[in-house]
Short mmCIF file of N, CA and C in Angstrom, two decimals:
data_model
loop_
_atom_site.label_atom_id
_atom_site.label_comp_id
_atom_site.label_asym_id
_atom_site.label_seq_id
_atom_site.Cartn_x
_atom_site.Cartn_y
_atom_site.Cartn_z
N ILE L 77 -0.63 -89.72 164.88
CA ILE L 77 -0.57 -89.54 163.43
C ILE L 77 -0.98 -90.83 162.74
N LEU L 78 -0.49 -91.93 163.25
CA LEU L 78 -0.82 -93.22 162.65
C LEU L 78 -2.30 -93.53 162.79
N LEU L 79 -2.86 -93.22 163.95
CA LEU L 79 -4.28 -93.45 164.17
C LEU L 79 -5.14 -92.59 163.24
N ALA L 80 -4.76 -91.33 163.06
CA ALA L 80 -5.50 -90.45 162.15
C ALA L 80 -5.42 -90.96 160.72
N PHE L 81 -4.26 -91.45 160.33
CA PHE L 81 -4.10 -92.00 158.99
C PHE L 81 -4.97 -93.24 158.80
N GLN L 82 -5.03 -94.10 159.79
CA GLN L 82 -5.85 -95.31 159.71
C GLN L 82 -7.34 -94.96 159.66
N VAL L 83 -7.75 -93.98 160.44
CA VAL L 83 -9.16 -93.55 160.42
C VAL L 83 -9.52 -93.01 159.05
N ARG L 84 -8.61 -92.24 158.45
CA ARG L 84 -8.85 -91.72 157.11
C ARG L 84 -9.00 -92.85 156.10
N LEU L 85 -8.14 -93.85 156.18
CA LEU L 85 -8.24 -94.98 155.26
C LEU L 85 -9.53 -95.77 155.44
N VAL L 86 -9.97 -95.96 156.68
CA VAL L 86 -11.23 -96.67 156.94
C VAL L 86 -12.40 -95.87 156.39
N MET L 87 -12.38 -94.55 156.57
CA MET L 87 -13.46 -93.72 156.04
C MET L 87 -13.50 -93.76 154.52
N LYS L 88 -12.32 -93.74 153.89
CA LYS L 88 -12.27 -93.81 152.43
C LYS L 88 -12.73 -95.17 151.93
N ALA L 89 -12.35 -96.25 152.61
CA ALA L 89 -12.80 -97.59 152.21
C ALA L 89 -14.31 -97.71 152.35
N HIS L 90 -14.87 -97.14 153.43
CA HIS L 90 -16.33 -97.16 153.61
C HIS L 90 -17.03 -96.41 152.47
N SER L 91 -16.51 -95.26 152.11
CA SER L 91 -17.11 -94.50 151.03
C SER L 91 -17.02 -95.24 149.70
N PHE L 92 -15.88 -95.86 149.44
CA PHE L 92 -15.68 -96.62 148.20
C PHE L 92 -16.68 -97.77 148.13
N ILE L 93 -16.82 -98.51 149.21
CA ILE L 93 -17.75 -99.65 149.22
C ILE L 93 -19.19 -99.17 149.12
N ARG L 94 -19.52 -98.11 149.84
CA ARG L 94 -20.89 -97.60 149.84
C ARG L 94 -21.32 -97.10 148.45
N GLU L 95 -20.40 -96.56 147.69
CA GLU L 95 -20.73 -96.06 146.36
C GLU L 95 -20.76 -97.16 145.30
N ASN L 96 -19.95 -98.21 145.45
CA ASN L 96 -19.82 -99.19 144.38
C ASN L 96 -20.65 -100.45 144.55
N VAL L 97 -20.91 -100.87 145.78
CA VAL L 97 -21.68 -102.10 145.99
C VAL L 97 -23.09 -102.00 145.43
N PRO L 98 -23.84 -100.91 145.63
CA PRO L 98 -25.18 -100.85 145.03
C PRO L 98 -25.16 -100.92 143.50
N ARG L 99 -24.15 -100.31 142.87
CA ARG L 99 -24.07 -100.39 141.40
C ARG L 99 -23.82 -101.82 140.94
N VAL L 100 -22.92 -102.50 141.61
CA VAL L 100 -22.61 -103.88 141.24
C VAL L 100 -23.82 -104.78 141.48
N LEU L 101 -24.47 -104.62 142.62
CA LEU L 101 -25.64 -105.46 142.92
C LEU L 101 -26.79 -105.21 141.94
N SER L 102 -27.00 -103.95 141.55
CA SER L 102 -28.08 -103.67 140.60
C SER L 102 -27.76 -104.22 139.21
N SER L 103 -26.50 -104.21 138.81
CA SER L 103 -26.15 -104.77 137.50
C SER L 103 -26.25 -106.31 137.52
N VAL L 104 -25.94 -106.92 138.66
CA VAL L 104 -26.10 -108.38 138.77
C VAL L 104 -27.58 -108.74 138.80
N LYS L 105 -28.39 -107.93 139.48
CA LYS L 105 -29.83 -108.18 139.55
C LYS L 105 -30.48 -108.04 138.18
N ASP L 106 -30.01 -107.05 137.40
CA ASP L 106 -30.55 -106.85 136.06
C ASP L 106 -29.93 -107.82 135.04
N LYS L 107 -28.94 -108.59 135.47
CA LYS L 107 -28.25 -109.55 134.62
C LYS L 107 -27.65 -108.90 133.38
N SER L 108 -27.06 -107.73 133.59
CA SER L 108 -26.41 -107.05 132.47
C SER L 108 -25.05 -107.70 132.19
N SER L 109 -24.57 -107.53 130.99
CA SER L 109 -23.32 -108.19 130.59
C SER L 109 -22.09 -107.52 131.18
N THR L 110 -22.18 -106.24 131.48
CA THR L 110 -21.02 -105.55 132.05
C THR L 110 -21.31 -105.15 133.49
N VAL L 111 -20.34 -105.38 134.34
CA VAL L 111 -20.44 -104.99 135.75
C VAL L 111 -19.58 -103.75 135.95
N PRO L 112 -20.17 -102.65 136.45
CA PRO L 112 -19.41 -101.39 136.58
C PRO L 112 -18.42 -101.43 137.76
N ILE L 113 -17.26 -102.02 137.52
CA ILE L 113 -16.22 -102.08 138.55
C ILE L 113 -15.23 -100.95 138.27
N PRO L 114 -14.91 -100.14 139.28
CA PRO L 114 -13.97 -99.04 139.05
C PRO L 114 -12.55 -99.57 138.77
N ARG L 115 -11.80 -98.77 138.01
CA ARG L 115 -10.42 -99.13 137.70
C ARG L 115 -9.52 -98.84 138.89
N ILE L 116 -8.37 -99.48 138.90
CA ILE L 116 -7.40 -99.28 139.98
C ILE L 116 -6.92 -97.83 140.01
N SER L 117 -6.75 -97.23 138.84
CA SER L 117 -6.29 -95.84 138.79
C SER L 117 -7.30 -94.90 139.44
N GLN L 118 -8.59 -95.17 139.29
CA GLN L 118 -9.61 -94.35 139.93
C GLN L 118 -9.55 -94.49 141.45
N TYR L 119 -9.35 -95.71 141.91
CA TYR L 119 -9.26 -95.93 143.36
C TYR L 119 -7.99 -95.30 143.94
N LEU L 120 -6.88 -95.40 143.25
CA LEU L 120 -5.65 -94.80 143.74
C LEU L 120 -5.74 -93.28 143.77
N TYR L 121 -6.37 -92.69 142.75
CA TYR L 121 -6.57 -91.24 142.77
C TYR L 121 -7.43 -90.84 143.96
N PHE L 122 -8.48 -91.63 144.24
CA PHE L 122 -9.36 -91.34 145.37
C PHE L 122 -8.60 -91.45 146.70
N LEU L 123 -7.68 -92.41 146.81
CA LEU L 123 -6.93 -92.55 148.06
C LEU L 123 -6.09 -91.32 148.38
N PHE L 124 -5.57 -90.66 147.36
CA PHE L 124 -4.71 -89.50 147.60
C PHE L 124 -5.44 -88.17 147.46
N ALA L 125 -6.62 -88.16 146.89
CA ALA L 125 -7.38 -86.92 146.72
C ALA L 125 -7.88 -86.44 148.08
N PRO L 126 -7.95 -85.12 148.28
CA PRO L 126 -8.41 -84.59 149.57
C PRO L 126 -9.93 -84.57 149.68
N THR L 127 -10.54 -85.74 149.58
CA THR L 127 -11.99 -85.86 149.71
C THR L 127 -12.30 -87.20 150.35
N LEU L 128 -13.44 -87.30 150.99
CA LEU L 128 -13.86 -88.55 151.61
C LEU L 128 -15.04 -89.17 150.87
N ILE L 129 -15.47 -88.57 149.78
CA ILE L 129 -16.61 -89.09 149.03
C ILE L 129 -16.12 -89.59 147.69
N TYR L 130 -16.35 -90.88 147.43
CA TYR L 130 -15.84 -91.50 146.21
C TYR L 130 -16.73 -91.16 145.01
N ARG L 131 -16.08 -90.79 143.94
CA ARG L 131 -16.70 -90.63 142.63
C ARG L 131 -15.76 -91.28 141.61
N ASP L 132 -16.31 -91.74 140.50
CA ASP L 132 -15.45 -92.32 139.47
C ASP L 132 -14.57 -91.25 138.83
N ASN L 133 -15.12 -90.06 138.65
CA ASN L 133 -14.36 -88.97 138.05
C ASN L 133 -14.60 -87.70 138.87
N TYR L 134 -13.53 -86.97 139.09
CA TYR L 134 -13.60 -85.68 139.77
C TYR L 134 -13.25 -84.59 138.77
N PRO L 135 -13.77 -83.37 138.97
CA PRO L 135 -13.33 -82.28 138.10
C PRO L 135 -11.84 -82.05 138.28
N ARG L 136 -11.14 -81.83 137.17
CA ARG L 136 -9.68 -81.67 137.24
C ARG L 136 -9.29 -80.38 136.53
N ASN L 137 -8.30 -79.71 137.09
CA ASN L 137 -7.73 -78.53 136.44
C ASN L 137 -6.86 -78.96 135.27
N PRO L 138 -6.77 -78.14 134.25
CA PRO L 138 -5.93 -78.52 133.11
C PRO L 138 -4.43 -78.47 133.41
N THR L 139 -4.02 -77.57 134.31
CA THR L 139 -2.59 -77.44 134.62
C THR L 139 -2.39 -77.32 136.12
N ILE L 140 -1.15 -77.48 136.53
CA ILE L 140 -0.76 -77.33 137.93
C ILE L 140 -0.12 -75.96 138.09
N ARG L 141 -0.60 -75.19 139.06
CA ARG L 141 0.00 -73.88 139.35
C ARG L 141 1.12 -74.09 140.36
N TRP L 142 2.34 -74.19 139.88
CA TRP L 142 3.47 -74.49 140.75
C TRP L 142 3.78 -73.35 141.71
N GLY L 143 3.47 -72.13 141.33
CA GLY L 143 3.64 -71.01 142.25
C GLY L 143 2.73 -71.12 143.46
N TYR L 144 1.50 -71.55 143.22
CA TYR L 144 0.53 -71.77 144.31
C TYR L 144 1.01 -72.88 145.23
N VAL L 145 1.53 -73.97 144.65
CA VAL L 145 2.05 -75.08 145.45
C VAL L 145 3.22 -74.62 146.30
N ALA L 146 4.14 -73.86 145.70
CA ALA L 146 5.30 -73.36 146.45
C ALA L 146 4.86 -72.43 147.58
N THR L 147 3.85 -71.60 147.32
CA THR L 147 3.34 -70.70 148.36
C THR L 147 2.75 -71.49 149.52
N LYS L 148 1.99 -72.53 149.22
CA LYS L 148 1.38 -73.33 150.29
C LYS L 148 2.45 -74.06 151.11
N PHE L 149 3.47 -74.61 150.44
CA PHE L 149 4.53 -75.28 151.20
C PHE L 149 5.34 -74.27 152.01
N ALA L 150 5.52 -73.06 151.49
CA ALA L 150 6.20 -72.01 152.26
C ALA L 150 5.37 -71.63 153.49
N GLN L 151 4.05 -71.61 153.35
CA GLN L 151 3.19 -71.32 154.50
C GLN L 151 3.26 -72.43 155.53
N VAL L 152 3.38 -73.69 155.08
CA VAL L 152 3.55 -74.80 156.03
C VAL L 152 4.84 -74.62 156.81
N LEU L 153 5.94 -74.34 156.11
CA LEU L 153 7.22 -74.13 156.79
C LEU L 153 7.17 -72.92 157.73
N GLY L 154 6.56 -71.83 157.27
CA GLY L 154 6.42 -70.66 158.12
C GLY L 154 5.60 -70.96 159.38
N SER L 155 4.53 -71.71 159.23
CA SER L 155 3.71 -72.07 160.39
C SER L 155 4.48 -72.94 161.37
N LEU L 156 5.27 -73.88 160.85
CA LEU L 156 6.05 -74.74 161.73
C LEU L 156 7.13 -73.96 162.47
N PHE L 157 7.81 -73.05 161.77
CA PHE L 157 8.82 -72.24 162.42
C PHE L 157 8.21 -71.31 163.47
N TYR L 158 7.04 -70.75 163.17
CA TYR L 158 6.37 -69.87 164.13
C TYR L 158 5.91 -70.66 165.35
N ALA L 159 5.39 -71.88 165.14
CA ALA L 159 4.99 -72.73 166.26
C ALA L 159 6.21 -73.09 167.11
N TYR L 160 7.33 -73.36 166.47
CA TYR L 160 8.56 -73.65 167.19
C TYR L 160 8.99 -72.44 168.02
N TYR L 161 8.90 -71.26 167.43
CA TYR L 161 9.28 -70.03 168.13
C TYR L 161 8.39 -69.82 169.36
N ILE L 162 7.10 -70.00 169.20
CA ILE L 162 6.17 -69.84 170.33
C ILE L 162 6.49 -70.86 171.42
N PHE L 163 6.75 -72.08 170.99
CA PHE L 163 7.05 -73.14 171.96
C PHE L 163 8.31 -72.82 172.74
N VAL L 164 9.35 -72.40 172.04
CA VAL L 164 10.63 -72.12 172.70
C VAL L 164 10.55 -70.88 173.59
N ARG L 165 9.86 -69.84 173.12
CA ARG L 165 9.83 -68.58 173.89
C ARG L 165 8.80 -68.57 175.01
N LEU L 166 7.69 -69.27 174.85
CA LEU L 166 6.61 -69.13 175.83
C LEU L 166 6.35 -70.39 176.66
N CYS L 167 6.56 -71.57 176.11
CA CYS L 167 6.23 -72.79 176.84
C CYS L 167 7.42 -73.36 177.61
N ILE L 168 8.54 -73.49 176.95
CA ILE L 168 9.70 -74.11 177.59
C ILE L 168 10.17 -73.34 178.83
N PRO L 169 10.24 -72.01 178.79
CA PRO L 169 10.67 -71.30 180.02
C PRO L 169 9.75 -71.55 181.21
N GLN L 170 8.46 -71.73 180.97
CA GLN L 170 7.53 -72.00 182.07
C GLN L 170 7.88 -73.32 182.76
N PHE L 171 8.12 -74.34 181.97
CA PHE L 171 8.40 -75.65 182.55
C PHE L 171 9.84 -75.76 183.04
N ARG L 172 10.76 -75.01 182.45
CA ARG L 172 12.14 -75.03 182.92
C ARG L 172 12.22 -74.42 184.32
N ASN L 173 11.50 -73.32 184.55
CA ASN L 173 11.49 -72.69 185.87
C ASN L 173 10.82 -73.59 186.91
N SER L 174 9.78 -74.29 186.50
CA SER L 174 9.08 -75.15 187.45
C SER L 174 9.88 -76.38 187.83
N SER L 175 10.79 -76.81 186.94
CA SER L 175 11.58 -77.99 187.26
C SER L 175 12.68 -77.68 188.28
N GLN L 176 13.04 -76.43 188.45
CA GLN L 176 14.09 -76.07 189.40
C GLN L 176 13.55 -75.84 190.81
N GLU L 177 12.25 -75.65 190.92
CA GLU L 177 11.63 -75.42 192.22
C GLU L 177 11.09 -76.73 192.77
N THR L 178 10.81 -76.73 194.07
CA THR L 178 10.16 -77.90 194.65
C THR L 178 8.72 -77.95 194.17
N PHE L 179 8.17 -79.15 194.13
CA PHE L 179 6.81 -79.32 193.61
C PHE L 179 5.78 -78.73 194.57
N ASN L 180 4.89 -77.93 194.00
CA ASN L 180 3.72 -77.47 194.73
C ASN L 180 2.58 -77.30 193.73
N LEU L 181 1.38 -77.47 194.20
CA LEU L 181 0.21 -77.44 193.33
C LEU L 181 0.00 -76.06 192.71
N ARG L 182 0.26 -75.02 193.46
CA ARG L 182 0.08 -73.65 192.95
C ARG L 182 1.00 -73.40 191.75
N GLY L 183 2.26 -73.81 191.84
CA GLY L 183 3.19 -73.62 190.74
C GLY L 183 2.79 -74.42 189.50
N LEU L 184 2.28 -75.62 189.71
CA LEU L 184 1.83 -76.45 188.58
C LEU L 184 0.64 -75.81 187.88
N VAL L 185 -0.33 -75.33 188.65
CA VAL L 185 -1.52 -74.70 188.06
C VAL L 185 -1.13 -73.43 187.31
N LEU L 186 -0.25 -72.61 187.89
CA LEU L 186 0.20 -71.40 187.19
C LEU L 186 0.95 -71.74 185.91
N CYS L 187 1.76 -72.77 185.95
CA CYS L 187 2.51 -73.19 184.77
C CYS L 187 1.57 -73.65 183.66
N ILE L 188 0.55 -74.40 184.02
CA ILE L 188 -0.42 -74.88 183.03
C ILE L 188 -1.23 -73.72 182.46
N PHE L 189 -1.71 -72.82 183.32
CA PHE L 189 -2.50 -71.69 182.83
C PHE L 189 -1.67 -70.74 181.97
N ASN L 190 -0.39 -70.60 182.26
CA ASN L 190 0.46 -69.76 181.43
C ASN L 190 0.78 -70.41 180.09
N SER L 191 0.57 -71.70 179.97
CA SER L 191 0.84 -72.40 178.71
C SER L 191 -0.40 -72.61 177.86
N ILE L 192 -1.57 -72.26 178.36
CA ILE L 192 -2.81 -72.50 177.60
C ILE L 192 -2.85 -71.66 176.33
N LEU L 193 -2.62 -70.37 176.43
CA LEU L 193 -2.70 -69.50 175.25
C LEU L 193 -1.67 -69.88 174.18
N PRO L 194 -0.39 -70.10 174.54
CA PRO L 194 0.54 -70.54 173.51
C PRO L 194 0.17 -71.92 172.93
N GLY L 195 -0.37 -72.79 173.75
CA GLY L 195 -0.77 -74.10 173.26
C GLY L 195 -1.91 -74.01 172.26
N VAL L 196 -2.89 -73.16 172.53
CA VAL L 196 -4.00 -72.98 171.60
C VAL L 196 -3.50 -72.36 170.30
N LEU L 197 -2.59 -71.40 170.40
CA LEU L 197 -2.02 -70.78 169.20
C LEU L 197 -1.25 -71.80 168.36
N ILE L 198 -0.50 -72.66 169.02
CA ILE L 198 0.22 -73.72 168.29
C ILE L 198 -0.77 -74.68 167.65
N LEU L 199 -1.85 -75.00 168.34
CA LEU L 199 -2.87 -75.88 167.78
C LEU L 199 -3.49 -75.27 166.52
N PHE L 200 -3.83 -73.97 166.56
CA PHE L 200 -4.37 -73.30 165.38
C PHE L 200 -3.36 -73.29 164.23
N LEU L 201 -2.10 -73.06 164.56
CA LEU L 201 -1.07 -73.07 163.52
C LEU L 201 -0.92 -74.44 162.86
N VAL L 202 -0.97 -75.48 163.65
CA VAL L 202 -0.84 -76.83 163.09
C VAL L 202 -2.07 -77.16 162.24
N PHE L 203 -3.26 -76.79 162.69
CA PHE L 203 -4.44 -77.01 161.87
C PHE L 203 -4.37 -76.22 160.57
N PHE L 204 -3.95 -74.98 160.64
CA PHE L 204 -3.81 -74.17 159.42
C PHE L 204 -2.79 -74.79 158.48
N ALA L 205 -1.65 -75.21 159.04
CA ALA L 205 -0.58 -75.76 158.20
C ALA L 205 -1.02 -77.04 157.52
N PHE L 206 -1.70 -77.93 158.26
CA PHE L 206 -2.08 -79.20 157.65
C PHE L 206 -3.36 -79.11 156.84
N LEU L 207 -4.44 -78.66 157.48
CA LEU L 207 -5.75 -78.72 156.82
C LEU L 207 -5.89 -77.72 155.68
N HIS L 208 -5.26 -76.58 155.78
CA HIS L 208 -5.39 -75.60 154.71
C HIS L 208 -4.23 -75.68 153.73
N CYS L 209 -3.03 -75.52 154.21
CA CYS L 209 -1.88 -75.40 153.31
C CYS L 209 -1.47 -76.74 152.71
N TRP L 210 -1.24 -77.75 153.54
CA TRP L 210 -0.74 -79.04 153.07
C TRP L 210 -1.74 -79.70 152.12
N LEU L 211 -3.02 -79.78 152.54
CA LEU L 211 -4.02 -80.44 151.70
C LEU L 211 -4.30 -79.66 150.43
N ASN L 212 -4.28 -78.34 150.46
CA ASN L 212 -4.48 -77.57 149.24
C ASN L 212 -3.29 -77.70 148.29
N ALA L 213 -2.08 -77.81 148.82
CA ALA L 213 -0.91 -78.02 147.96
C ALA L 213 -1.02 -79.36 147.24
N PHE L 214 -1.40 -80.40 147.96
CA PHE L 214 -1.53 -81.70 147.30
C PHE L 214 -2.74 -81.74 146.37
N ALA L 215 -3.81 -81.03 146.70
CA ALA L 215 -4.94 -80.95 145.77
C ALA L 215 -4.53 -80.28 144.47
N GLU L 216 -3.70 -79.26 144.57
CA GLU L 216 -3.23 -78.57 143.36
C GLU L 216 -2.30 -79.47 142.56
N MET L 217 -1.43 -80.20 143.23
CA MET L 217 -0.51 -81.09 142.50
C MET L 217 -1.25 -82.25 141.83
N MET L 218 -2.39 -82.64 142.40
CA MET L 218 -3.19 -83.70 141.78
C MET L 218 -4.22 -83.14 140.80
N ARG L 219 -4.21 -81.83 140.61
CA ARG L 219 -5.13 -81.12 139.73
C ARG L 219 -6.59 -81.33 140.16
N PHE L 220 -6.83 -81.46 141.45
CA PHE L 220 -8.17 -81.65 142.01
C PHE L 220 -8.88 -80.31 142.00
N ALA L 221 -9.92 -80.18 141.20
CA ALA L 221 -10.54 -78.87 140.98
C ALA L 221 -11.77 -78.63 141.85
N ASP L 222 -12.24 -79.61 142.54
CA ASP L 222 -13.48 -79.47 143.28
C ASP L 222 -13.22 -78.98 144.69
N ARG L 223 -12.79 -77.72 144.82
CA ARG L 223 -12.44 -77.16 146.12
C ARG L 223 -13.68 -76.80 146.95
N MET L 224 -14.79 -76.57 146.32
CA MET L 224 -16.01 -76.19 147.04
C MET L 224 -16.97 -77.38 147.12
N PHE L 225 -16.45 -78.58 147.12
CA PHE L 225 -17.24 -79.80 147.07
C PHE L 225 -18.21 -79.91 148.25
N TYR L 226 -17.76 -79.59 149.44
CA TYR L 226 -18.60 -79.81 150.63
C TYR L 226 -19.60 -78.69 150.87
N LYS L 227 -19.57 -77.65 150.10
CA LYS L 227 -20.61 -76.62 150.23
C LYS L 227 -21.85 -77.14 149.57
#
């Protein structure tokens, strides 16, 4: 989690520098009186916005739909509880049974193959909970309106 967070911050810093350095250099080259330096509030909004491309201004919704936010957080909780249920019902019994037997390669391979499908389902649930529900909830709370930005 920490590594993913650091990678996100490095990508955002790269985007911020890539967008602002050419503007500053061109204004210095033209010897203009004002240098277009972004405000701290713009940078802070960019750090928390669910985008990796820096702009000075993003389209914003006029209001926050709190019902939508509550629905997305409920979906996150539902996904986590469902992943927990799958883990407890399908994964733990496989490894609990294997720990009581003597070690053999056949039992290990069967245990791993029986855990592949629940593991993939848990992976999909975690991706859905974070990438769709969590990020959309925070985008709504920040009034970030550019949901189709990457299309």
